[in-house]
C-alpha cells in the first residue's frame, strides 16, 4: 500500500467521522460499507506505522482490547431523576392543570420515551471525558470505555464548556432478535427484552462485546451546564446539532388535548420505531419555569411519562406442545391463557428449547410475563415463582416423538426425532423442498403438502413427480386450474440449478451458500466427494463435512432417484484464460458486498487456488468489511491486498490479459495502493 502522509491520514479520519455521523446518527449513509472499510483499513495501517500520531477520536480508538476487571463508581455532576408515570387522560389533565393553575399557558415539549438504560455523558474541553450509568441517581458506574464503542456517541463535540448530556442507550428490535438467535445457538440464556439486552451490553467488562451489540444512544436531556438557551426545545436542537441522534417525533403542545392527540399519533407510530418505546415524555419547555417548579423527592415536577399500554402482560401457562421440524428437532411451544397485547390476542409463544425451560424453571400452571411488540416474537420473559400454590407441574423433557412415537435423541439444548419416516419430518421436508430457496415450486405450501400427505399421495419427495391430474382433482378444494398450475410448477422444477437440488435435500448445517460451494466444486456429483475434498472448501468445518457424509451414506438411493428425476444442471467448467489470478494462491477475508462464496467462485473460475491462511506463499489477499488478523498479516508480510472492487476490476482483465506472471509481480509491488 502507498504510505499516506500525515495530512492525508488526518483527512481520512475526518472523512471516516463524517461517514459514521451520516450512518449512525442521521441514518443516511453517504458511502458504501466497502468504501468506508477501505478507508478504515488505510487509517489502521497508518496508525500501525505511526502510533505516536494517532488522533484520540479516530474511529479506530473506540474499541479497547483489554477487558476491565470491574467498573469504578462515579458521581454525576447533577442528580439523575426519574419520572412520574401517567396512565390515562384523567391523570394527564390533573398533571397539566397543576402546572397551568400557577403559570397560565405554558408550552410542553413532548418526545418519545425510549425503553433502554439511561446514561450520563460528561464532556469537557470538547471531549467525552466520562460516561456514567444512572445508578442511584447520584452515584453510578463508570462505563466510559463501553460508551466509546457506541457509534452514535460523539467522542468530541464543538463546545468547550463542561456539560452533561443525558440519554437512553437502546438496542434496535431487529438487533435484539439477532443477538438472541446467536445466544440460543451458543447455548446461552436469552435476553428477556431489548431493555435488558441494552443494559447488559452496556455493563460488559470486555468492550469488544459491547461494540458487537450495536447499541444506540438517544439523547433526551442536559444535566449540569452553563448554557444560556432558555427553552428545552432549543437546547435539544443544539444537542442534535452537536452530532447526536434526533428522535424526530417531538412536538410542542400547549393544552392537554394537544398532548393527548400527539400521544395517540405516537402510539400509532410506535411499531415503526426501530427501538422499543414505552411512552411519551412531557416536559415544560421553559427552563425558568422548570426551575421554579423544582422537584419532589424522586421526580421533577416539570416532567412526566405518559405511558403506553404495556407490551408485557401477565398470563398463565396452560400447556406445552411439541413441534417436530424437518431435521427432527423438537421445539416446545407454550400455550398460554389468551391475553390482549396492543390489540393482538397472544396465545402461544416459543420456548426455544428444553434447556431454556429448565434454566427459567418454567412450570405448567405458572403465572408468567409474556412480551410482544410489533416485530419481537412473543416470548415468556419471566416466571412469577412467588405466586406458585403448589399445583404447578414441572415440564418433563420428552422421551418419545410426539408424532411418530419413536425414541428421541436428547443432546441437551437439542432434542431430536431420528426416525427419517416420521410424518412430521416428511411433511416439513417436503414443504422445505418446495420452498423459495430450494426448488421454488409455486403453490406447494404447508396446507397443500399436509393434504397430499394425509391422502397418501405423497409419502416421500420423489412421489411429488408422480402426481396425476386425477389424484389432485380428487382432493378437496382442487379444481382443474389449480391442479394444472401445480403440476406445471412441479414439472418446471426439473432441470433446476444443481445448488437448488443440493439445498432442497435439507442436509443438516448445509444451507444455500454451502450448497452453492458443493455444486461449484463437485457439480451434481457432490455425493462422490471425499472427506478431504469437502473439508478443503472455504467455510466447511468438520461438523458440516460429517453431516454431508452421513446424509449421503444414509440417503444414497434417495439422492440418486431424485437426481434422475430432477436432472439438475451444474455450471460448466471451462479452462481459465490467462489472467492475473490463474494458478495464484488467494486468501479471502472479511465481509463482501456479495456472499463470499461468489467471490470464491469467481476466483476459482479464473483458475486461482483459494487458501484459508496468509503466508509468504500467498499471492493476494482479497479483503472486505471487518477484515481482521488476515489483513494485518498480509500488511506484515507485504502480500498484495485487494479490495473487492479492485479485485473485480482486475478480474475483468481475464480476457486477453498480459501474462499472469508479469501482472502479478507488478501487483505485489505497486498496483493496488
Ligand atoms: S427525562 C428529568 N426523557 O426514563 C427527567 N427520560 O422513568 C429525567 N427515559 O431514567 C428523565 N426516554 O432513563 C427522559 N425522553 C426521555 C426518556 C427518558 C427514556 C428514561 C430515563 C429515565 C427514565 C425515567
XYZ file of C-alpha atoms and ligand atoms in Angstrom:
697
model
C 0.000 0.000 0.000
C 1.213 3.517 -0.718
C 2.102 5.226 2.550
C -0.222 8.097 3.481
C 1.164 11.412 4.558
C 0.167 12.723 7.984
C -2.188 15.241 6.365
C -3.801 12.512 4.307
C -4.215 10.481 7.492
C -5.853 13.417 9.303
C -8.205 13.969 6.381
C -9.031 10.271 6.239
C -10.005 10.334 9.937
C -12.242 13.364 9.330
C -13.791 11.611 6.375
C -14.495 8.477 8.432
C -16.076 10.591 11.167
C -18.311 12.242 8.618
C -19.323 8.866 7.195
C -20.085 7.487 10.680
C -22.172 10.555 11.517
C -24.265 10.066 8.397
C -24.585 6.348 9.013
C -25.159 6.118 12.774
C -26.697 9.494 13.624
C -28.571 10.603 10.529
C -29.453 7.080 9.309
C -28.497 8.383 5.884
C -25.249 6.810 4.637
C -23.246 8.762 2.085
C -20.887 5.961 1.162
C -20.898 2.197 0.774
C -19.699 -0.129 3.533
C -16.942 -1.190 1.197
C -15.585 2.332 0.625
C -15.758 3.023 4.372
C -13.856 -0.158 5.015
C -11.103 0.613 2.544
C -10.517 3.982 4.181
C -10.762 2.490 7.669
C -8.088 -0.066 6.846
C -5.817 2.596 5.410
C -6.186 4.511 8.683
C -5.446 1.340 10.675
C -2.337 0.702 8.587
C -1.122 4.298 9.095
C -1.728 4.154 12.846
C 0.108 0.845 12.997
C 3.150 2.539 11.418
C 2.845 5.807 13.369
C 1.410 5.016 16.817
C 2.502 8.377 18.242
C 0.390 10.277 15.716
C -2.917 8.533 16.465
C -5.733 11.083 16.761
C -7.629 10.350 20.016
C -11.052 10.481 18.371
C -10.032 8.364 15.398
C -12.774 5.765 14.845
C -10.192 3.053 15.469
C -9.898 4.219 19.070
C -13.449 3.293 20.040
C -12.795 -0.338 20.955
C -10.151 -1.285 23.524
C -8.757 -4.808 23.575
C -8.028 -5.336 27.276
C -11.085 -6.282 29.370
C -11.555 -4.379 32.631
C -11.874 -6.330 35.906
C -14.582 -4.097 37.390
C -16.345 -0.766 36.931
C -15.388 2.147 39.178
C -18.144 4.112 40.876
C -18.567 7.660 39.595
C -20.523 10.704 40.744
C -22.943 12.531 38.441
C -22.332 16.290 38.371
C -26.054 16.828 38.955
C -28.652 14.280 40.010
C -30.350 11.984 37.510
C -34.100 11.933 38.193
C -36.852 9.502 37.409
C -40.261 10.411 36.046
C -43.752 10.379 37.459
C -45.936 7.988 35.409
C -49.302 8.971 33.931
C -51.578 6.184 32.725
C -54.689 7.846 31.338
C -56.261 11.065 30.167
C -57.556 11.999 33.633
C -54.133 11.702 35.155
C -52.718 13.757 32.293
C -55.269 16.514 32.833
C -54.664 16.644 36.562
C -50.927 16.893 35.944
C -51.257 19.630 33.304
C -53.779 21.612 35.429
C -51.453 21.602 38.415
C -48.911 23.473 36.308
C -51.207 25.787 34.326
C -53.015 26.814 37.551
C -49.873 28.620 38.693
C -48.250 29.548 35.410
C -51.119 30.090 32.951
C -50.402 28.810 29.446
C -47.095 27.026 29.222
C -45.554 25.067 26.382
C -44.838 21.365 26.804
C -42.076 19.644 24.892
C -43.214 16.106 24.042
C -40.857 13.358 22.902
C -40.680 9.539 22.811
C -39.802 7.652 25.974
C -37.161 5.149 24.972
C -37.006 1.803 26.720
C -33.381 1.095 27.490
C -30.733 2.057 30.011
C -30.020 5.661 30.964
C -26.549 7.059 30.534
C -24.928 10.350 31.505
C -22.150 11.662 29.253
C -19.778 14.286 30.619
C -17.957 16.407 28.037
C -15.229 18.863 28.930
C -12.991 20.902 26.642
C -14.827 19.416 23.685
C -14.072 15.783 24.553
C -16.061 12.957 26.104
C -14.416 12.522 29.498
C -16.779 10.220 31.347
C -19.887 8.100 30.781
C -21.787 7.048 33.898
C -24.794 4.737 34.306
C -27.753 6.107 36.280
C -27.073 4.055 39.442
C -28.983 5.572 42.369
C -29.221 8.914 40.588
C -26.237 10.415 42.431
C -23.628 7.699 42.000
C -23.383 5.349 39.041
C -20.788 3.179 37.325
C -18.089 4.498 35.047
C -18.656 2.806 31.681
C -16.666 5.305 29.601
C -14.774 2.654 27.630
C -18.016 0.951 26.674
C -19.770 4.204 25.787
C -16.944 4.986 23.369
C -17.883 1.903 21.323
C -21.355 3.331 20.710
C -21.050 4.951 17.314
C -23.866 7.438 17.894
C -21.981 8.948 20.860
C -19.600 11.623 19.547
C -16.129 11.330 21.060
C -15.688 15.072 20.591
C -18.144 17.963 20.309
C -17.794 21.568 19.233
C -18.387 23.033 22.674
C -15.650 23.733 25.160
C -17.644 24.114 28.399
C -18.315 21.320 30.852
C -21.688 19.737 30.204
C -23.695 16.600 30.950
C -25.673 15.117 28.065
C -28.176 12.510 29.108
C -29.918 9.892 27.116
C -31.101 6.336 26.797
C -28.958 3.526 25.433
C -31.169 1.245 23.354
C -30.939 -1.786 21.112
C -32.874 -1.882 17.857
C -35.595 -4.541 17.862
C -34.049 -6.365 14.911
C -30.627 -6.453 16.548
C -32.217 -7.807 19.732
C -33.692 -10.743 17.796
C -30.337 -11.396 16.141
C -28.458 -11.378 19.458
C -30.945 -13.809 20.980
C -30.743 -16.151 17.976
C -26.976 -16.148 18.318
C -27.183 -16.796 22.078
C -29.561 -19.681 21.513
C -27.121 -21.221 19.025
C -24.334 -20.924 21.590
C -26.427 -22.453 24.381
C -26.522 -19.141 26.286
C -29.611 -17.816 28.064
C -31.813 -15.397 26.137
C -32.206 -11.713 26.976
C -35.762 -11.189 28.213
C -36.287 -7.953 26.261
C -34.362 -5.247 24.407
C -34.136 -3.163 27.604
C -32.274 -5.935 29.442
C -30.123 -6.579 26.396
C -29.149 -2.882 26.242
C -28.439 -2.631 29.970
C -26.499 -5.913 29.989
C -24.459 -4.916 26.960
C -23.581 -1.537 28.437
C -22.166 -3.240 31.516
C -19.770 -5.633 29.809
C -16.234 -5.660 31.160
C -14.951 -6.511 27.681
C -15.627 -3.527 25.412
C -15.396 -5.762 22.351
C -18.639 -7.430 23.431
C -20.333 -4.047 23.927
C -19.111 -2.966 20.495
C -20.605 -6.057 18.867
C -24.079 -5.352 20.277
C -24.778 -2.292 18.108
C -26.062 -0.092 20.924
C -27.596 3.263 20.066
C -27.655 6.441 22.183
C -30.830 8.565 22.095
C -30.258 11.907 23.866
C -33.153 13.243 25.964
C -31.739 15.961 28.182
C -28.981 18.047 29.638
C -27.681 17.864 33.217
C -25.134 20.253 34.675
C -24.433 23.062 32.185
C -23.824 26.778 31.721
C -25.960 27.197 28.604
C -27.925 30.352 28.056
C -30.625 28.939 25.796
C -33.915 29.494 27.597
C -36.068 26.646 26.335
C -35.613 22.896 26.414
C -36.672 22.603 22.769
C -33.859 24.980 21.728
C -31.403 23.136 23.931
C -32.302 19.798 22.391
C -31.914 21.255 18.873
C -28.479 22.418 19.993
C -27.670 18.892 21.252
C -28.750 17.301 17.953
C -26.578 19.803 16.075
C -23.569 18.685 18.139
C -23.777 15.332 16.400
C -26.300 13.336 18.433
C -29.291 11.454 17.042
C -32.550 13.303 16.720
C -35.607 11.269 17.767
C -37.618 13.165 15.111
C -41.018 12.692 16.697
C -41.018 15.698 19.023
C -43.678 18.364 19.339
C -44.549 21.465 21.359
C -48.081 21.395 22.833
C -49.989 23.870 24.979
C -53.086 22.021 26.184
C -53.841 18.562 27.478
C -55.977 17.998 24.332
C -52.996 18.685 22.116
C -50.823 16.434 24.253
C -53.454 13.689 24.084
C -53.651 13.961 20.271
C -49.872 13.808 19.867
C -49.733 10.891 22.321
C -52.136 8.916 20.099
C -50.118 9.759 16.994
C -47.007 8.457 18.693
C -48.768 5.260 19.760
C -49.731 4.613 16.162
C -46.108 5.152 15.131
C -44.792 3.035 17.976
C -44.182 -0.128 15.926
C -42.422 1.842 13.200
C -39.662 2.939 15.552
C -36.546 0.781 15.303
C -36.338 0.651 19.106
C -38.922 -0.005 21.826
C -40.870 2.965 23.191
C -42.739 2.638 26.454
C -44.418 6.030 26.488
C -44.210 9.701 25.698
C -42.341 12.137 27.937
C -43.895 15.545 28.541
C -41.621 18.336 29.757
C -42.204 22.010 30.491
C -40.292 23.831 27.747
C -39.229 26.932 29.678
C -36.106 26.301 31.756
C -37.105 29.179 34.092
C -40.495 27.561 34.801
C -38.779 24.190 35.277
C -36.517 25.754 37.900
C -39.460 27.293 39.723
C -41.461 24.063 39.720
C -38.482 22.151 41.086
C -38.514 18.533 42.296
C -40.244 16.154 44.685
C -38.080 13.582 46.471
C -37.966 11.421 43.349
C -39.195 13.309 40.316
C -39.115 16.674 38.631
C -42.492 18.446 38.901
C -41.980 19.749 35.357
C -41.843 16.397 33.570
C -43.902 13.203 33.392
C -44.026 9.937 31.452
C -47.364 9.291 29.742
C -47.097 5.518 29.486
C -48.125 3.401 26.516
C -50.157 0.214 27.081
C -47.813 -2.488 28.236
C -46.360 -4.909 25.726
C -45.570 -7.224 28.600
C -48.619 -8.896 30.143
C -49.248 -11.324 32.937
C -50.825 -14.620 31.896
C -50.871 -18.318 32.802
C -49.003 -21.130 31.073
C -51.605 -23.794 30.266
C -49.838 -26.317 28.091
C -46.632 -27.042 26.233
C -46.914 -28.658 22.812
C -44.064 -30.100 20.775
C -43.355 -29.240 17.161
C -41.142 -31.540 15.112
C -39.195 -29.816 12.333
C -37.815 -31.350 9.132
C -34.469 -32.095 10.753
C -36.303 -33.854 13.581
C -35.587 -31.122 16.157
C -38.380 -30.980 18.720
C -39.303 -27.397 19.680
C -41.512 -26.718 22.696
C -44.269 -24.145 22.175
C -46.123 -22.548 25.090
C -49.909 -22.300 25.014
C -50.974 -19.526 27.383
C -54.268 -18.085 28.591
C -55.053 -15.648 25.739
C -54.089 -12.030 26.507
C -54.597 -8.871 24.528
C -51.351 -7.019 23.865
C -51.872 -3.761 21.969
C -54.893 -5.146 20.097
C -53.422 -8.560 19.272
C -54.538 -11.727 21.051
C -51.482 -13.667 22.100
C -51.989 -17.344 22.910
C -48.740 -19.051 22.007
C -45.119 -18.267 22.399
C -41.945 -20.074 21.520
C -39.981 -21.637 24.363
C -36.893 -22.216 22.177
C -35.671 -25.436 23.800
C -35.841 -27.548 26.935
C -32.618 -26.203 28.418
C -34.200 -22.751 28.311
C -37.307 -24.108 30.121
C -35.094 -25.598 32.809
C -32.930 -22.503 33.108
C -36.014 -20.358 33.669
C -37.724 -23.089 35.738
C -40.961 -22.673 33.806
C -43.783 -24.950 35.050
C -47.271 -25.732 33.767
C -49.797 -23.533 35.576
C -47.188 -20.850 36.307
C -48.035 -17.174 36.170
C -45.721 -15.790 33.515
C -44.940 -12.445 31.935
C -45.219 -12.535 28.178
C -43.790 -9.862 25.854
C -44.999 -8.957 22.414
C -44.016 -5.912 20.450
C -44.546 -5.300 16.732
C -41.557 -7.178 15.419
C -40.499 -9.060 18.545
C -41.789 -12.668 18.545
C -43.987 -13.273 21.639
C -41.873 -14.754 24.388
C -42.106 -15.687 28.035
C -39.914 -13.185 29.779
C -40.294 -14.202 33.399
C -41.937 -16.698 35.726
C -43.598 -15.335 38.861
C -42.358 -18.125 41.107
C -43.503 -16.282 44.257
C -47.151 -16.789 43.220
C -46.988 -20.576 42.975
C -49.550 -22.536 45.012
C -48.043 -25.988 44.657
C -50.311 -27.170 41.843
C -47.800 -26.252 39.137
C -46.220 -29.151 37.267
C -42.632 -29.497 36.111
C -42.339 -29.766 32.308
C -40.661 -33.055 31.518
C -38.238 -33.444 28.672
C -39.961 -35.680 26.113
C -38.514 -39.161 25.607
C -40.640 -40.183 22.633
C -41.534 -38.302 19.476
C -44.994 -36.711 19.860
C -45.740 -37.527 16.212
C -44.290 -40.981 15.462
C -43.624 -42.259 18.988
C -40.028 -43.305 18.310
C -37.360 -42.717 20.925
C -35.863 -39.222 20.867
C -32.180 -38.356 20.953
C -31.567 -35.896 23.789
C -28.460 -33.781 23.131
C -29.120 -31.168 25.824
C -30.256 -27.993 24.100
C -31.457 -30.038 21.118
C -33.854 -32.961 21.285
C -34.314 -34.829 18.027
C -36.543 -37.406 16.431
C -34.222 -39.637 14.450
C -36.870 -41.545 12.549
C -36.475 -40.498 8.919
C -40.008 -41.782 8.246
C -41.578 -39.628 10.979
C -44.624 -37.963 9.441
C -43.750 -34.520 10.793
C -40.260 -34.760 9.366
C -41.539 -35.888 5.982
C -44.206 -33.200 5.684
C -41.800 -30.464 6.773
C -39.085 -31.778 4.432
C -41.494 -31.601 1.508
C -42.530 -28.066 2.481
C -38.851 -27.123 2.647
C -38.050 -28.939 -0.624
C -40.624 -26.810 -2.438
C -39.732 -23.511 -0.712
C -38.214 -20.431 -2.395
C -34.549 -21.107 -1.561
C -34.912 -24.684 -2.801
C -36.947 -25.815 -5.803
C -39.234 -22.804 -5.614
C -42.378 -24.730 -6.552
C -45.258 -22.276 -6.646
C -48.465 -23.402 -4.970
C -46.916 -26.133 -2.822
C -47.362 -24.550 0.607
C -47.894 -26.049 4.095
C -51.606 -26.809 3.790
C -51.380 -28.484 0.391
C -48.407 -30.627 1.376
C -50.255 -31.718 4.533
C -53.353 -32.580 2.480
C -51.322 -34.538 -0.099
C -49.558 -36.443 2.621
C -52.762 -37.172 4.516
C -54.409 -38.506 1.366
C -51.445 -40.871 0.985
C -50.455 -39.281 -2.347
C -47.013 -38.035 -1.308
C -45.151 -40.268 1.110
C -41.689 -39.120 0.096
C -40.142 -36.362 -2.014
C -39.990 -38.323 -5.270
C -43.770 -39.045 -5.092
C -44.357 -35.390 -5.968
C -43.271 -36.126 -9.521
C -45.756 -38.997 -9.934
C -48.806 -36.903 -9.044
C -51.562 -37.038 -11.636
C -54.419 -34.748 -12.561
C -56.987 -37.285 -11.345
C -55.313 -37.603 -7.975
C -55.281 -33.848 -7.434
C -58.880 -33.423 -8.582
C -59.971 -35.970 -6.008
C -58.633 -33.712 -3.214
C -60.877 -31.171 -1.521
C -60.501 -27.640 -2.914
C -58.675 -28.733 -6.076
C -60.283 -27.594 -9.306
C -58.960 -28.042 -12.832
C -56.939 -24.787 -12.973
C -55.303 -25.090 -9.570
C -54.352 -28.717 -10.261
C -52.900 -27.880 -13.692
C -50.848 -24.993 -12.253
C -49.448 -27.180 -9.520
C -48.488 -29.977 -11.907
C -46.843 -27.432 -14.228
C -44.901 -25.884 -11.337
C -43.660 -29.328 -10.271
C -42.561 -30.148 -13.813
C -40.827 -26.760 -14.106
C -38.545 -27.730 -11.205
C -36.859 -30.271 -13.479
C -33.546 -29.107 -14.882
C -33.025 -26.810 -11.851
C -29.649 -25.373 -10.863
C -27.601 -28.032 -9.172
C -27.210 -25.993 -5.956
C -31.014 -25.862 -5.578
C -31.121 -29.638 -5.785
C -28.463 -29.947 -3.053
C -30.119 -27.321 -0.862
C -33.543 -28.945 -1.261
C -32.268 -32.219 0.188
C -32.235 -30.453 3.569
C -28.863 -31.728 4.746
C -28.283 -30.500 8.261
C -25.885 -27.496 8.501
C -25.909 -27.162 4.689
C -27.776 -24.056 3.570
C -27.836 -22.077 0.365
C -24.236 -20.838 0.478
C -22.778 -24.241 1.320
C -24.928 -25.878 -1.383
C -23.509 -23.438 -3.910
C -19.964 -24.283 -2.802
C -20.629 -28.000 -3.115
C -22.180 -27.523 -6.513
C -19.341 -25.225 -7.672
C -16.709 -27.711 -6.574
C -18.285 -31.065 -7.426
C -21.265 -30.343 -9.669
C -24.237 -32.687 -9.421
C -21.980 -35.499 -8.212
C -21.369 -33.830 -4.853
C -22.105 -37.171 -3.180
C -18.928 -38.707 -4.579
C -16.631 -36.132 -2.919
C -14.278 -37.366 -0.217
C -13.997 -36.070 3.350
C -10.713 -34.301 2.460
C -12.123 -32.697 -0.660
C -15.142 -31.295 1.174
C -13.048 -30.142 4.120
C -10.850 -28.162 1.719
C -13.831 -25.966 0.772
C -13.890 -22.464 2.238
C -16.207 -22.233 5.244
C -16.624 -26.007 5.704
C -15.871 -27.162 9.238
C -15.847 -30.773 10.357
C -19.466 -30.647 11.575
C -20.667 -29.701 8.084
C -18.470 -32.285 6.388
C -19.660 -35.105 8.652
C -23.233 -34.020 8.081
C -22.841 -34.294 4.282
C -21.090 -37.664 4.501
C -23.664 -39.085 6.914
C -26.533 -37.850 4.754
C -25.011 -39.395 1.653
C -24.401 -42.681 3.499
C -27.992 -42.970 4.726
C -29.787 -41.494 1.720
C -27.641 -42.628 -1.223
C -30.553 -44.223 -3.059
C -32.915 -41.315 -2.497
C -30.336 -38.855 -3.835
C -29.866 -41.000 -6.908
C -33.604 -41.254 -7.564
C -34.208 -37.531 -7.130
C -31.221 -36.693 -9.310
C -32.505 -38.863 -12.130
C -35.968 -37.269 -11.880
C -34.806 -33.674 -11.476
C -31.798 -33.785 -13.823
C -30.174 -30.784 -12.124
C -27.710 -28.744 -14.158
C -24.193 -27.905 -12.986
C -22.307 -24.840 -14.241
C -19.852 -25.704 -16.997
C -16.210 -25.891 -16.010
C -14.001 -24.182 -18.584
C -10.236 -23.955 -18.542
C -9.456 -20.417 -17.385
C -7.954 -17.958 -19.879
C -4.703 -16.231 -18.935
C -5.392 -13.709 -16.172
C -3.649 -12.226 -13.110
C -5.141 -14.850 -10.787
C -4.564 -18.019 -12.765
C -2.576 -20.502 -10.686
C -2.252 -17.979 -7.852
C -2.832 -18.597 -4.199
C -5.519 -16.266 -2.826
C -6.962 -15.657 0.643
C -10.410 -14.086 1.004
C -11.221 -12.326 4.277
C -13.871 -10.018 5.718
C -17.422 -9.395 4.617
C -18.059 -8.598 0.968
C -20.999 -6.880 -0.684
C -21.926 -10.279 -2.149
C -21.674 -13.678 -0.410
C -18.039 -14.572 -0.022
C -18.657 -17.767 -1.946
C -19.465 -15.721 -5.011
C -16.035 -14.096 -4.887
C -14.590 -17.525 -4.313
C -16.437 -18.992 -7.284
C -15.226 -16.097 -9.487
C -11.654 -16.674 -8.384
C -11.913 -20.382 -8.960
C -13.271 -19.765 -12.390
C -10.172 -17.662 -13.028
C -8.076 -20.664 -12.023
C -6.985 -19.370 -8.604
C -6.414 -21.623 -5.624
C -8.268 -20.464 -2.528
C -6.391 -20.957 0.712
C -7.506 -20.200 4.229
C -4.449 -18.645 5.888
C -1.981 -15.954 4.860
C 1.657 -16.919 4.421
C 4.644 -15.737 2.396
C 3.403 -18.014 -0.381
C 0.088 -16.177 -0.652
C -0.117 -14.090 -3.826
C -3.200 -11.992 -2.998
C -5.497 -11.206 -0.097
C -8.923 -10.010 -1.218
C -10.489 -8.254 1.774
C -13.878 -6.882 2.746
C -15.539 -5.253 5.733
C -14.364 -6.243 9.244
C -11.245 -7.925 7.875
C -9.109 -8.714 10.894
C -5.966 -10.709 11.544
C -5.583 -11.985 7.978
C -5.492 -8.417 6.734
C -2.902 -7.479 9.357
C -0.798 -10.499 8.453
C -0.872 -9.521 4.784
C 0.333 -5.995 5.662
C 3.075 -7.504 7.773
C 4.252 -9.892 5.041
C 3.828 -7.410 2.213
C 1.269 -9.586 0.390
C -0.728 -7.712 -2.279
C -4.035 -6.545 -0.823
C -7.090 -6.071 -2.998
C -10.435 -4.607 -2.082
C -13.476 -6.275 -3.546
C -13.764 -3.668 -6.287
C -10.050 -3.756 -7.052
C -10.384 -7.500 -7.410
C -13.362 -7.148 -9.720
C -11.552 -4.581 -11.867
C -8.531 -6.820 -12.164
C -10.562 -9.923 -12.834
C -12.099 -8.201 -15.820
C -8.592 -8.348 -17.337
C -9.159 -12.061 -17.723
C -9.734 -11.966 -21.462
C -6.546 -11.348 -23.358
C -4.731 -10.179 -20.229
C -0.953 -9.873 -20.239
C 0.996 -12.799 -18.875
C -0.106 -13.823 -15.406
C 3.445 -13.789 -14.147
C 4.207 -10.222 -15.204
C 0.892 -8.895 -13.954
C 1.078 -10.396 -10.506
C 4.687 -9.398 -9.856
C 3.673 -5.853 -10.635
C 0.653 -6.298 -8.415
C 2.727 -7.264 -5.451
C 4.727 -4.086 -5.588
C 2.685 -1.181 -6.688
C -0.560 -1.726 -8.422
C -3.068 -1.823 -5.643
C -2.362 1.013 -3.261
S -36.295 12.580 31.173
C -35.550 14.969 34.451
N -36.845 11.746 28.764
O -36.945 7.033 31.575
C -36.156 13.917 33.674
N -36.255 10.128 30.388
O -38.556 6.875 34.003
C -35.401 12.684 33.688
N -36.179 7.844 29.520
O -34.348 7.457 33.892
C -35.692 11.779 32.588
N -36.717 8.314 27.446
O -33.752 6.565 31.591
C -36.484 11.381 29.996
N -37.312 11.166 26.570
C -36.959 10.813 27.801
C -36.702 9.472 28.148
C -36.367 9.173 29.461
C -36.396 7.356 28.302
C -35.859 7.042 30.727
C -34.685 7.577 31.505
C -35.227 7.857 32.882
C -36.478 7.044 32.917
C -37.463 7.691 33.823
